[in-house]
XYZ file of C-alpha atoms in Angstrom:
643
model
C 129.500 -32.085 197.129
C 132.121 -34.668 195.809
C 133.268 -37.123 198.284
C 136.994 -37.896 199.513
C 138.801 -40.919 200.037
C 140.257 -41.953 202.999
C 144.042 -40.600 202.766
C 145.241 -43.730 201.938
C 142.988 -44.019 199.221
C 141.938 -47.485 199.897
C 138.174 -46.826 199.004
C 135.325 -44.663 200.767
C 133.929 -44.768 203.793
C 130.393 -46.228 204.335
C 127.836 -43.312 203.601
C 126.513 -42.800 206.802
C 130.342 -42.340 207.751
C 130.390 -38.856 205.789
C 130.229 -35.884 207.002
C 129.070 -35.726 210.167
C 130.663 -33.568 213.326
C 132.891 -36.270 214.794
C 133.262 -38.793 212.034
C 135.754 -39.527 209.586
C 134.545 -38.015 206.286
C 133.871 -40.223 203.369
C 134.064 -37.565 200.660
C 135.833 -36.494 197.397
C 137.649 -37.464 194.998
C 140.961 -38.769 194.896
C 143.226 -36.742 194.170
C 146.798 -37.742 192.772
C 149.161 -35.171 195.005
C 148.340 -32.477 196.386
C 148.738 -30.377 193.399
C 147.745 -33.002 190.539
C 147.836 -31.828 187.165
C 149.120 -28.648 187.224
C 152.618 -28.662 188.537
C 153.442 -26.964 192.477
C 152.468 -23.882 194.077
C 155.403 -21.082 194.809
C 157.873 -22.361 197.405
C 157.112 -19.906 200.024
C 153.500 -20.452 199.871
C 153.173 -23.826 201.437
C 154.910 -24.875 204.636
C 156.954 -27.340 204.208
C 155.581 -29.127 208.259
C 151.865 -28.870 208.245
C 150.572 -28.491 211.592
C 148.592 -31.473 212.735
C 146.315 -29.439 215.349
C 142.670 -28.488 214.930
C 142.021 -24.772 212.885
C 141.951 -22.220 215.478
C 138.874 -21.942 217.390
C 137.237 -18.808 217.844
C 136.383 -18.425 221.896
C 132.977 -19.583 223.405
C 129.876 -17.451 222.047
C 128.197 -15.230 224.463
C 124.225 -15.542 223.933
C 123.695 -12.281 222.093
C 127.369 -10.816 220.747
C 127.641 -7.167 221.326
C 126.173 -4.959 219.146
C 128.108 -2.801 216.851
C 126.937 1.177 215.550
C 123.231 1.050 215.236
C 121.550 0.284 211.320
C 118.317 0.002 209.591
C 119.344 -3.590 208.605
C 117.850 -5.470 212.190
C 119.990 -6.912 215.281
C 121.983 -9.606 213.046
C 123.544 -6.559 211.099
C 126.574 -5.079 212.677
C 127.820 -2.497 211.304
C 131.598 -1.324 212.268
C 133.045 1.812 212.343
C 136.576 2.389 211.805
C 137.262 4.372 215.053
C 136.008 1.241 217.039
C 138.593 0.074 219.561
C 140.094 -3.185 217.478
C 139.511 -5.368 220.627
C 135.821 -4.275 220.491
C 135.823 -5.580 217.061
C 137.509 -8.646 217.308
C 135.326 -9.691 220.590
C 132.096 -9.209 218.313
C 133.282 -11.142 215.226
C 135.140 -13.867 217.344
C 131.649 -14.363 219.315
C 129.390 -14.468 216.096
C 132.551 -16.997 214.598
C 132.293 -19.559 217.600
C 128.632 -19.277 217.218
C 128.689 -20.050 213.625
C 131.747 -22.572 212.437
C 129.847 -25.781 212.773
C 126.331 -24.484 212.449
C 125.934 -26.087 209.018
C 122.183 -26.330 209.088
C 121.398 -23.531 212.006
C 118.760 -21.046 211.259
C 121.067 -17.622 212.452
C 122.390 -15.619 209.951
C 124.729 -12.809 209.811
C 126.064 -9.642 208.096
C 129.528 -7.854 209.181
C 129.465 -4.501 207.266
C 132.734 -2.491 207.718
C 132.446 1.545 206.983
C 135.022 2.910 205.019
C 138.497 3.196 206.271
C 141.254 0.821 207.736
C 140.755 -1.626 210.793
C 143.652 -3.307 212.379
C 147.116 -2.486 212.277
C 150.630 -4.509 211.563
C 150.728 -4.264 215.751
C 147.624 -5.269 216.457
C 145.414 -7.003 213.337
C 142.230 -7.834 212.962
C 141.293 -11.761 212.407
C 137.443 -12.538 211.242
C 137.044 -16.042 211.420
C 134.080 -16.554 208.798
C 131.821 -19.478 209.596
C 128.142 -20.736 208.094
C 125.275 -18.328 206.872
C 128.169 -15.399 208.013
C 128.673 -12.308 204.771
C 131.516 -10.108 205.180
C 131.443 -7.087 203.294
C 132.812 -3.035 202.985
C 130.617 -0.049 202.569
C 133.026 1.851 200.206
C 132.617 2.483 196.676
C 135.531 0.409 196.036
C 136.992 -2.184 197.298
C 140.283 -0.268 198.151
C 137.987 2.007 200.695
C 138.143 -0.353 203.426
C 141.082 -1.665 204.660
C 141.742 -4.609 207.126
C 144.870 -5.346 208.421
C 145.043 -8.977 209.194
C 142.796 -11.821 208.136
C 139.560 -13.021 206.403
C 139.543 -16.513 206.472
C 137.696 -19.950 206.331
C 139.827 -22.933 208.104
C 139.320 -26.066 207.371
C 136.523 -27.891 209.842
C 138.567 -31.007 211.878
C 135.905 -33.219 212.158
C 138.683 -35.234 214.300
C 142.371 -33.950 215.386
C 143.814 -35.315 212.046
C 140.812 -35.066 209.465
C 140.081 -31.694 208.643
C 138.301 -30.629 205.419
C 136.553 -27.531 203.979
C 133.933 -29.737 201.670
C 131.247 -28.689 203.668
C 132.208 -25.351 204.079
C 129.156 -23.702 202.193
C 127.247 -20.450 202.706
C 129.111 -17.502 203.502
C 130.460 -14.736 201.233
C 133.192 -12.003 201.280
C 133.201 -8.829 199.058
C 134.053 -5.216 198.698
C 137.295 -4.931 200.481
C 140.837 -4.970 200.837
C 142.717 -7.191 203.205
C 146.343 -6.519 203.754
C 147.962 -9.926 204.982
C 149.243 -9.217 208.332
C 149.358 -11.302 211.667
C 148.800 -14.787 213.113
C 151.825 -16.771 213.803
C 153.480 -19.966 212.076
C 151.326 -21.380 209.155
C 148.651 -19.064 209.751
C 150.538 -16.140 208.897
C 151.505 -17.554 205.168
C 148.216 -16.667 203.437
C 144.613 -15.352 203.604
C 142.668 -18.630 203.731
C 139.357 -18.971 201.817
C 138.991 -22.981 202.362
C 135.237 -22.892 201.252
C 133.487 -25.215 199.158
C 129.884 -24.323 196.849
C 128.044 -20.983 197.580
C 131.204 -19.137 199.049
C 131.512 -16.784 196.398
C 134.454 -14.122 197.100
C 133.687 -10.733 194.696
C 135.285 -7.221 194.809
C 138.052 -8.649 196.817
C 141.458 -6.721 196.903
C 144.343 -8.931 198.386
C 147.632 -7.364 198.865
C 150.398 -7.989 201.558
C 150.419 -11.729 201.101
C 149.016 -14.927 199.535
C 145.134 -16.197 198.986
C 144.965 -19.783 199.279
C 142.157 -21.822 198.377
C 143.036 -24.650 200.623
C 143.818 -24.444 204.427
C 147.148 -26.476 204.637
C 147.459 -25.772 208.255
C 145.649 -28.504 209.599
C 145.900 -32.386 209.227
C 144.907 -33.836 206.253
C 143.026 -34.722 203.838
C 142.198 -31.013 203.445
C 139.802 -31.414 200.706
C 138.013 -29.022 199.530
C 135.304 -28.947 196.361
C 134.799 -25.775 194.297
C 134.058 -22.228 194.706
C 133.616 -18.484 192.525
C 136.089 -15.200 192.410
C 134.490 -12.528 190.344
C 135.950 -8.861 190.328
C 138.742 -9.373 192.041
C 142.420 -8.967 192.289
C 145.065 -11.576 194.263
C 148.777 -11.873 193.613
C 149.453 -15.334 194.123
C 146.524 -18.105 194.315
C 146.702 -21.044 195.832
C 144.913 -23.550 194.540
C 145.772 -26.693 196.040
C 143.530 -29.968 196.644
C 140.195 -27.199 195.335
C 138.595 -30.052 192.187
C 136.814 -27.090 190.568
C 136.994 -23.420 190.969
C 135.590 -20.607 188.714
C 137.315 -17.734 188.581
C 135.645 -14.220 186.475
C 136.861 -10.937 185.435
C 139.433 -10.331 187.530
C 143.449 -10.036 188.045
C 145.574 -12.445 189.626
C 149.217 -13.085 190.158
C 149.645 -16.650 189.434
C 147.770 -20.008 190.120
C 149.825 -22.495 191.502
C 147.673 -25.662 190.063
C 144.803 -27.446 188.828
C 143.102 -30.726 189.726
C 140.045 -31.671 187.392
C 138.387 -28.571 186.002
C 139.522 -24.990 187.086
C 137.755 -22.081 184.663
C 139.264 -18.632 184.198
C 137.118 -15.867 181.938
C 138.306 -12.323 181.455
C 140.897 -13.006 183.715
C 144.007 -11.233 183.355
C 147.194 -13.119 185.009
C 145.096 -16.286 183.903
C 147.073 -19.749 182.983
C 147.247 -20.748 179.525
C 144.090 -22.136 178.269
C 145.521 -26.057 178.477
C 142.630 -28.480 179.261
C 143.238 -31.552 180.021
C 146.658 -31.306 180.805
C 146.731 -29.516 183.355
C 143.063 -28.870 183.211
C 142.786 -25.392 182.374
C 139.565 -23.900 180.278
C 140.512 -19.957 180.190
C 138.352 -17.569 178.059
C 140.083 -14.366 176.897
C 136.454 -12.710 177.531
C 133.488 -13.160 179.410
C 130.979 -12.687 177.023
C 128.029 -11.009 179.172
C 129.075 -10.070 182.575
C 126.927 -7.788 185.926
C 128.397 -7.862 189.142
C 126.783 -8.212 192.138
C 124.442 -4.772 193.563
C 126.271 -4.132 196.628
C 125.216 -1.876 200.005
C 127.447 1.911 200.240
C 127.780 4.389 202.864
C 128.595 8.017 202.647
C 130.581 10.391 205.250
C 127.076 11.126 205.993
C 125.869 8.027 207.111
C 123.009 8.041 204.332
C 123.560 4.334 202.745
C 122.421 3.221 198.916
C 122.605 0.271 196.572
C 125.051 1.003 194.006
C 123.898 -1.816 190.981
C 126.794 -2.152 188.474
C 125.861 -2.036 184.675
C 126.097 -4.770 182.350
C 129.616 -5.465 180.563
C 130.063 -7.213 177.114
C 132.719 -8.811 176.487
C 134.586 -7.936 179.879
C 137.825 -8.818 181.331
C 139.371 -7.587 184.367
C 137.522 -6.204 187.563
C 135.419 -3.206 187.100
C 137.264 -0.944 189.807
C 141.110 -0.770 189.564
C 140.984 1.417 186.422
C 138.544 4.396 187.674
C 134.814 3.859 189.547
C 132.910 1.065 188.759
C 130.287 2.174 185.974
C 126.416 1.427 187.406
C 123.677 3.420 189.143
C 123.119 4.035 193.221
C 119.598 3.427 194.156
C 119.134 5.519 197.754
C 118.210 3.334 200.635
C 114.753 5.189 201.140
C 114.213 3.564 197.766
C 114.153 0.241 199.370
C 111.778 -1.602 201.482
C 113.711 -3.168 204.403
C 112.209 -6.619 204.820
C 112.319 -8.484 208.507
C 111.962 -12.639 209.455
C 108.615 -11.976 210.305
C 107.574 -10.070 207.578
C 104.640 -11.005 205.840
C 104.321 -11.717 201.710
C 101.288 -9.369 201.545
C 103.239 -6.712 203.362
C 106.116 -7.560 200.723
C 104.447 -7.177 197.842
C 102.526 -4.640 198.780
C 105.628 -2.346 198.869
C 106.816 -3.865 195.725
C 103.694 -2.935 194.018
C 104.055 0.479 194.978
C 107.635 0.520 193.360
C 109.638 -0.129 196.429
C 113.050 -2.196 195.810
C 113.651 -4.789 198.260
C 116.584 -5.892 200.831
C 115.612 -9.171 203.074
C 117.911 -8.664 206.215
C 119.675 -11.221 207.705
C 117.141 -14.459 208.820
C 114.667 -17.300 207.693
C 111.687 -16.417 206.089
C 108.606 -18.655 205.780
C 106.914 -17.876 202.564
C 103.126 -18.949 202.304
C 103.205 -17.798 198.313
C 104.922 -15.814 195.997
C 106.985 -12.815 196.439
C 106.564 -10.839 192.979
C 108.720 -8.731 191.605
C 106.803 -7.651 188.719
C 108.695 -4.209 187.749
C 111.942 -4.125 185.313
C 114.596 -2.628 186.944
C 113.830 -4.275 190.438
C 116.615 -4.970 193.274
C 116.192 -7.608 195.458
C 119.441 -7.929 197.506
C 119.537 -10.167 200.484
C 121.975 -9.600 203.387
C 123.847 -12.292 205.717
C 122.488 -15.663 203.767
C 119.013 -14.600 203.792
C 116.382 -17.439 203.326
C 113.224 -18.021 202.252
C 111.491 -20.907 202.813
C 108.311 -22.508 200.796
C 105.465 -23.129 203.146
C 102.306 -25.366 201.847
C 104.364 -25.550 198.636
C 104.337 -22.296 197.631
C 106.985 -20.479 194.677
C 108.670 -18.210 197.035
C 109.979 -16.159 194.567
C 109.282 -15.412 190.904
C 110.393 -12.468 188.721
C 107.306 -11.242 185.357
C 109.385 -11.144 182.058
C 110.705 -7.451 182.440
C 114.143 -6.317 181.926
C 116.924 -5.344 184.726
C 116.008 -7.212 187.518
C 118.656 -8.137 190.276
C 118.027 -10.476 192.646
C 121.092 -11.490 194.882
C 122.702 -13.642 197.629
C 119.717 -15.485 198.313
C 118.816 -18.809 199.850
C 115.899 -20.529 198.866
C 114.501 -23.675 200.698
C 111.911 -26.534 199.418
C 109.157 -27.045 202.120
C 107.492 -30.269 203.236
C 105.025 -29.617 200.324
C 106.201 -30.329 197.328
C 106.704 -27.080 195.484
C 106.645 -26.858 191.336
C 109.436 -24.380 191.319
C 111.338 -22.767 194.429
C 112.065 -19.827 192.016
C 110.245 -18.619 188.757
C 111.721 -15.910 185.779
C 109.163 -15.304 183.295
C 105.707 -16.743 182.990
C 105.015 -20.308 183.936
C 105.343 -22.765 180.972
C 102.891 -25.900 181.258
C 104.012 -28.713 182.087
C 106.515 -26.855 184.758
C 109.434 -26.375 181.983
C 108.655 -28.950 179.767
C 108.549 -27.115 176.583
C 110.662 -23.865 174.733
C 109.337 -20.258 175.949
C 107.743 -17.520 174.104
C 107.209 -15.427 176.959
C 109.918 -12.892 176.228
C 108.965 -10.151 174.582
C 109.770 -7.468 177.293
C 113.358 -8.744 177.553
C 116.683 -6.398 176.701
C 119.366 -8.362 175.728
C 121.433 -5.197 176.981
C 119.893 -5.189 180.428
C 119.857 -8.752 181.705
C 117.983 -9.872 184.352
C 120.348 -11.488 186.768
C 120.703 -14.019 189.555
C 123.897 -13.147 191.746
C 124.641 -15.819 194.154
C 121.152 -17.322 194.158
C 121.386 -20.762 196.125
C 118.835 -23.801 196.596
C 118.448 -26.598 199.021
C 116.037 -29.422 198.982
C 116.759 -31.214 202.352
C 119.597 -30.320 204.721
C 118.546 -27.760 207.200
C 114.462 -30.072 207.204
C 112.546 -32.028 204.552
C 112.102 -30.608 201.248
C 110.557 -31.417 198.516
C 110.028 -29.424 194.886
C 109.569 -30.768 191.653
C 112.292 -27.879 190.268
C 114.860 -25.405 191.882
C 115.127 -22.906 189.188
C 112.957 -22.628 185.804
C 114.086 -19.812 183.561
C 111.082 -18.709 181.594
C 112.261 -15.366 179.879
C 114.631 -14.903 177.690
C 118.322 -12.644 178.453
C 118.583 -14.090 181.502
C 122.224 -13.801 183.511
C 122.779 -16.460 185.967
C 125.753 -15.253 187.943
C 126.974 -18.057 190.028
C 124.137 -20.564 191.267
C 124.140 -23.560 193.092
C 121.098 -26.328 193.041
C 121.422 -28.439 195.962
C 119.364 -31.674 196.900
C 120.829 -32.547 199.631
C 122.826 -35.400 200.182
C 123.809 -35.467 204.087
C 122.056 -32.958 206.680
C 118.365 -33.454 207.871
C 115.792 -35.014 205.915
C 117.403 -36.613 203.188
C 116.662 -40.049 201.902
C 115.621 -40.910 197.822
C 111.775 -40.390 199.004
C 111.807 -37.665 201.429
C 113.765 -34.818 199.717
C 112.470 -35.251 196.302
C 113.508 -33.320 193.398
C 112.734 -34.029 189.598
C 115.228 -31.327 188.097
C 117.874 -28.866 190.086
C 117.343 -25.891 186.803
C 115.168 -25.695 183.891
C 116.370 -22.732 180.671
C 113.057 -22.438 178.374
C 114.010 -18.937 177.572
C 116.610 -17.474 174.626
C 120.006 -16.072 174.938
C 120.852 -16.637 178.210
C 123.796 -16.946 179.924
C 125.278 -19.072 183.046
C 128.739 -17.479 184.623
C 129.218 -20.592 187.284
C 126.683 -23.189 187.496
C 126.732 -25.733 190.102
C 124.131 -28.276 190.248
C 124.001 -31.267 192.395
C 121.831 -34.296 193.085
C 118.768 -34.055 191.616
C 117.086 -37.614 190.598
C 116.686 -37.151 186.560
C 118.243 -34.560 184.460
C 119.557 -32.079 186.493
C 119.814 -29.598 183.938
C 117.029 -29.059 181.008
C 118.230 -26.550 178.427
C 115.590 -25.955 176.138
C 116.049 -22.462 174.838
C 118.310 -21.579 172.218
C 121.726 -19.550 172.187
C 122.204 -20.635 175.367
C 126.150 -20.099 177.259
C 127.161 -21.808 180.242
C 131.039 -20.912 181.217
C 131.586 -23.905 183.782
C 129.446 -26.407 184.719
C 130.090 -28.795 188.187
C 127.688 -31.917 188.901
C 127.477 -34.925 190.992
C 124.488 -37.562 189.781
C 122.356 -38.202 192.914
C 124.023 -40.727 195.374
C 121.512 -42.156 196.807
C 119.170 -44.228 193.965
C 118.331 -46.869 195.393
C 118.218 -49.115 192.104
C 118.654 -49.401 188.030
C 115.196 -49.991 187.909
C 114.613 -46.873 190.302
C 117.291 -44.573 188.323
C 116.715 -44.965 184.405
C 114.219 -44.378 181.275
C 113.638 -44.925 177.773
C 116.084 -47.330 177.773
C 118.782 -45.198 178.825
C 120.348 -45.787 182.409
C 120.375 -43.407 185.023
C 120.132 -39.533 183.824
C 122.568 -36.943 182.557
C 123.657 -34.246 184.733
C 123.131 -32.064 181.496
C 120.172 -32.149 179.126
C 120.481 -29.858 176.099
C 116.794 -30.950 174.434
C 116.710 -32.053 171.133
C 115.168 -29.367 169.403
C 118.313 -27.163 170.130
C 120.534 -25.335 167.162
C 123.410 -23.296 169.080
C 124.709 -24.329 172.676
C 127.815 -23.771 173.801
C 129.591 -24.771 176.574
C 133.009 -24.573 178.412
C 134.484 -26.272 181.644
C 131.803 -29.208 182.717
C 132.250 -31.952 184.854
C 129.554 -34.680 185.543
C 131.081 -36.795 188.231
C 129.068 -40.359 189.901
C 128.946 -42.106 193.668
C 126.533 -44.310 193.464
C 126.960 -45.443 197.208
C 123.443 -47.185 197.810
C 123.317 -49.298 195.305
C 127.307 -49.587 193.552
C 126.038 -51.841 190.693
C 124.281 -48.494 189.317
C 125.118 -47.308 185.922
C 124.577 -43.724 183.962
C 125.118 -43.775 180.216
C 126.431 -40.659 179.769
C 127.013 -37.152 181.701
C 126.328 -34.903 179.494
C 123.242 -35.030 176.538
C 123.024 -32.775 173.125
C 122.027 -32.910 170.223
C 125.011 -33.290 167.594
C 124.120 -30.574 165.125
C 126.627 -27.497 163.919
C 125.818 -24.905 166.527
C 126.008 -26.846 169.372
C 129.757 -27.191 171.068
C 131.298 -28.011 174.175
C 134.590 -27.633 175.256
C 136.544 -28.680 178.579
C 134.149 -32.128 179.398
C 135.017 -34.757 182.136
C 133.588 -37.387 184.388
C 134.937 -39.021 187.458
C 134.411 -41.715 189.703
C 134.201 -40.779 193.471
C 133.947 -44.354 194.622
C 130.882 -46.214 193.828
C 128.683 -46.639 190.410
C 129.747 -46.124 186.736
C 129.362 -43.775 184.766
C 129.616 -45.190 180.829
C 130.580 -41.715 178.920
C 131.246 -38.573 179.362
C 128.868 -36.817 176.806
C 126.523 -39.293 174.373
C 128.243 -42.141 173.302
C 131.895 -40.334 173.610
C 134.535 -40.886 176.064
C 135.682 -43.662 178.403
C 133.743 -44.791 181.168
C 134.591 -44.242 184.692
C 134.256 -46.767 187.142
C 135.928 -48.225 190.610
C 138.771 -49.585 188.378
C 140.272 -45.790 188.206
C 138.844 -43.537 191.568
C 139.467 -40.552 190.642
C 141.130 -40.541 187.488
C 138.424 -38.597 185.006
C 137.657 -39.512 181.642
C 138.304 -36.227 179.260
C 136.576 -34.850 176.319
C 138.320 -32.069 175.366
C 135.543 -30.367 172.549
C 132.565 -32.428 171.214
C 130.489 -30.435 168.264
């Protein structure tokens, strides 16, 4: 996560100063205004007297919240029902909310599935508070099936009465709704806030009645916040605000009131002119291979399936406001419902017989591999799911087959060092050290895809693995992913939560719609197939070397946050930014941010680096572009195309 200066921007904070419940923050970058680079957001969007109080609390939890209609899904599932009293409602999600806002590293997870129809009213709305390892969702075919009249929203966290911040705010997602802006009082009632940082993806998101902002400008500053994903959504107006890097995919919006270092728009219609670096804009008519999420459905009947959208080419817009979203619906009895508790053998004893698989809401400790050996496979987790490598096992790898889906889920590195924390296609010696050739079952029609697929290495314990994510097979979709070695939390220090490399691509053609890759202490990206795509990129070096001598090789100082091998002919890339805090050691160099080879077929477009407060960082990709350092905070060096 990028770190934030003090609001006077005098320098950061010492680094055990970040972060922490009941600490000033030391955190991200500086930003110049509120809405740097990119002129103001509409008038009546911001307030012009930010409240200086703490974001609304939800009320004290009770031990076990009360339980909503009954569901195959296990007791962290609630399912709600539209002819619930609203006060039932609200007194279930405020309970799970108080639980959950400043659980950062807790082991509870939760889903909150709404049926279709419409919950709250203009009289009396309904306010979900969404806090850590906490998915909201509808049951409806489309979005515009359920209804909630009131609020969905992420506050800032006020660490202190006047420093409140959303960069931690990380796992939780929203989807497949509609939520009519209605209710609250004062600054509350001016948007739907979605102040989330990484893995907070929003998707199938319908937002009418009012204004989505990005930032929570209701509570005292800074109110930073880092980066997050939209996909299949429509918004009328978008507030950006102090958010450093945002992706947004095939979907409609009504404006976007700003940009600060490196916002992304693909197959976006309502999109800002393409405008990078001033202000820093990278929008794609297109998105060139696109598969949204597989999402859970209910019936009148109560019978519930998987509906799995199909692949798009060359997509723009969401997949529902013109007619039904095109895809398949895989019945539930198709599925094996997996429990905490559960064991692998059990697991993969179902998929073997054909079985699909949902992992309900929980932690998982995984002794070795789940397989998914059979194209077409859905693995779809629900609230956060996590698994967690035990004895340093792979907890999860996918054969080279076509089709499979594996979403929203959370994998953790183990005290043993693991080799990979997730595997597609078959091993390559040397744990991704050479191209693939391992492909020859792929369809470059029918992707396999990762959907909100997140890792951590440290944070909620010690973890250690030598690699987050190797891509083996080729036609690969990675659909929004972010590789986290942790850099605050439990167990973190340069020799406790090791991690060589945060994602490894040996395979062909494939294709990275929001890759977010963090810490990692030598290259944290390794792209050696070829024809590889990667529509925005977001990286912080690791903080915490302790040393040059620790933190370089072959010469070179420190490592890039992204490796495109030698042997590479076509790469391209749009919207990446490499950005350094060095806070250890501050004498720390990197040479460059970004690697390639310079040959024809290999472009990039949309480059920057940044100082956050500590280290430099000598160019932004080989020997091009202006160094960052502690002279300019902040201020990023820009490379606008390279190749």
């Amino acid at each position: 996560m990028p770190l934030a200066l003090r609001p006077d921007s005098s320098g950061p904070l010492p680094a055990d100063r970040r972060r922490h419940p009941g600490t000033v923050a030391a955190a991200t970058a500086l930003l110049v205004g509120l809405f740097a680079a990119g002129g103001t957001a509409p008038a009546h969007a911001v307030p012009s007297a930010p409240s200086t109080a703490p974001a609304q609390q939800a009320p004290a939890a009770p031990e076990t919240p009360p339980q909503a209609v009954q569901n195959p899904f296990g007791p962290n599932t609630y399912v709600f029902d539209p002819s619930m009293p609203v006060a039932q409602i609200q007194a279930t999600v405020d309970a799970i909310a108080a639980q959950q806002v400043d659980d950062e590293m807790g082991s509870k997870r939760y889903s909150l599935l709404f049926k279709p129809g419409t919950y709250g009213t203009p009289e009396e709305p309904l306010i979900v508070q969404v806090g850590y390892s906490t998915e909201v969702a509808g049951l409806g075919a489309a979005p515009t099936d359920v209804t909630i009249n009131g609020h969905v929203d992420v506050y800032n966290r006020c660490l202190t009465a006047d420093n409140c911040i959303a960069l931690n705010n990380f796992w939780r997602s929203l989807s497949n709704l509609t939520i009519n802006v209605t209710g609250l009082e004062g600054c509350r009632s001016s948007a739907n806030f979605w102040a989330a940082s990484q893995a907070s993806p929003m998707r199938r998101v319908n937002i009418t009645g009012g204004n989505l902002s990005l930032m929570d400008y209701c509570t005292a500053g800074p109110q930073y916040a880092s980066g997050g994903f939209i996909a299949d959504s429509k918004t009328g107006a978008v507030i950006n605000g102090s958010q450093q890097q945002y992706l947004v995919r095939d979907s409609s919006i009504g404006s976007w009131s700003n940009g600060v270092w490196n916002q992304v728009f693909s197959g976006v219609n309502g999109a800002p002119a393409d405008s990078f670096p001033n202000p820093p804009y990278t929008t794609l008519d297109s998105t060139p291979i696109s598969r949204e999420k597989p999402y859970l459905t209910v019936d009148p009947a109560g019978e519930y399936s998987v509906f799995v959208p199909a692949v798009r080419q060359d997509s723009a817009g969401t997949t529902w406001e013109n007619g039904p979203t095109e895809g398949r619906s895989i019945p539930l009895a198709d599925f094996y419902i997996a429990k905490p508790g559960d064991s692998v053998q059990a697991i993969n004893s179902q998929l073997a017989r054909g079985k699909n698989l949902i992992l309900t809401p929980g932690v998982y400790d995984i002794d070795h591999s789940i397989e998914v050996k059979r194209a077409g496979t859905v693995v779809l987790g629900l609230g956060m799911a996590t698994l967690t490598a035990v004895n340093g096992s792979v907890p999860l790898t996918v054969a080279d087959v076509p089709g499979v889906d594996i979403a929203v889920v959370t994998v953790d590195a183990g005290e043993v060092n693991s080799p990979a924390l997730m595997r597609i296609g078959k091993a390559i010696p040397g744990a991704g050290g050479d191209p693939a050739n391992s492909a020859v079952r792929s369809d470059p029609a029918n992707p396999t895809t990762l959907h909100d697929v997140f890792f951590r290495i440290g944070g909620p314990h010690v973890g250690k693995a030598s690699v987050s994510l190797e891509v083996n097979s080729d036609n690969v979709l990675l659909d929004h992913i972010w590789a986290w070695r942790a850099d605050h939390g439990n167990g973190v220090g340069w020799t406790t939560n090791t991690g060589r490399n945060g994602v490894i691509i040996n395979g062909d053609n494939v294709t990275a719609t929001g890759l977010f890759v963090e810490h990692y202490q030598e290259y944290n990206v390794i792209w050696n197939g070829e024809n590889g795509k990667t529509i925005f990129f977001q990286n912080e070096l690791p903080y915490d070397a302790p040393n040059q001598a620790a933190w370089q090789h072959d010469g070179v100082l420190g490592w890039a946050g992204y490796k495109i091998a030698n042997t590479v002919k076509t790469h391209e890339l749009w919207g990446g930014g490499s950005y350094v805090y060095n806070n250890v050691d501050p004498t720390i160099h990197a040479t460059r941010g970004f690697e390639v080879p310079v040959t024809p077929g290999v472009k990039l477009h949309s480059l920057l680096t940044v100082n956050l407060g500590a280290g430099t960082l000598d160019h932004v990709v080989n020997d091009t572009g202006a160094p960052v350092s502690t002279d300019a905070v902040g201020v990023p060096s820009y490379v606008a195309d390279f190749g």
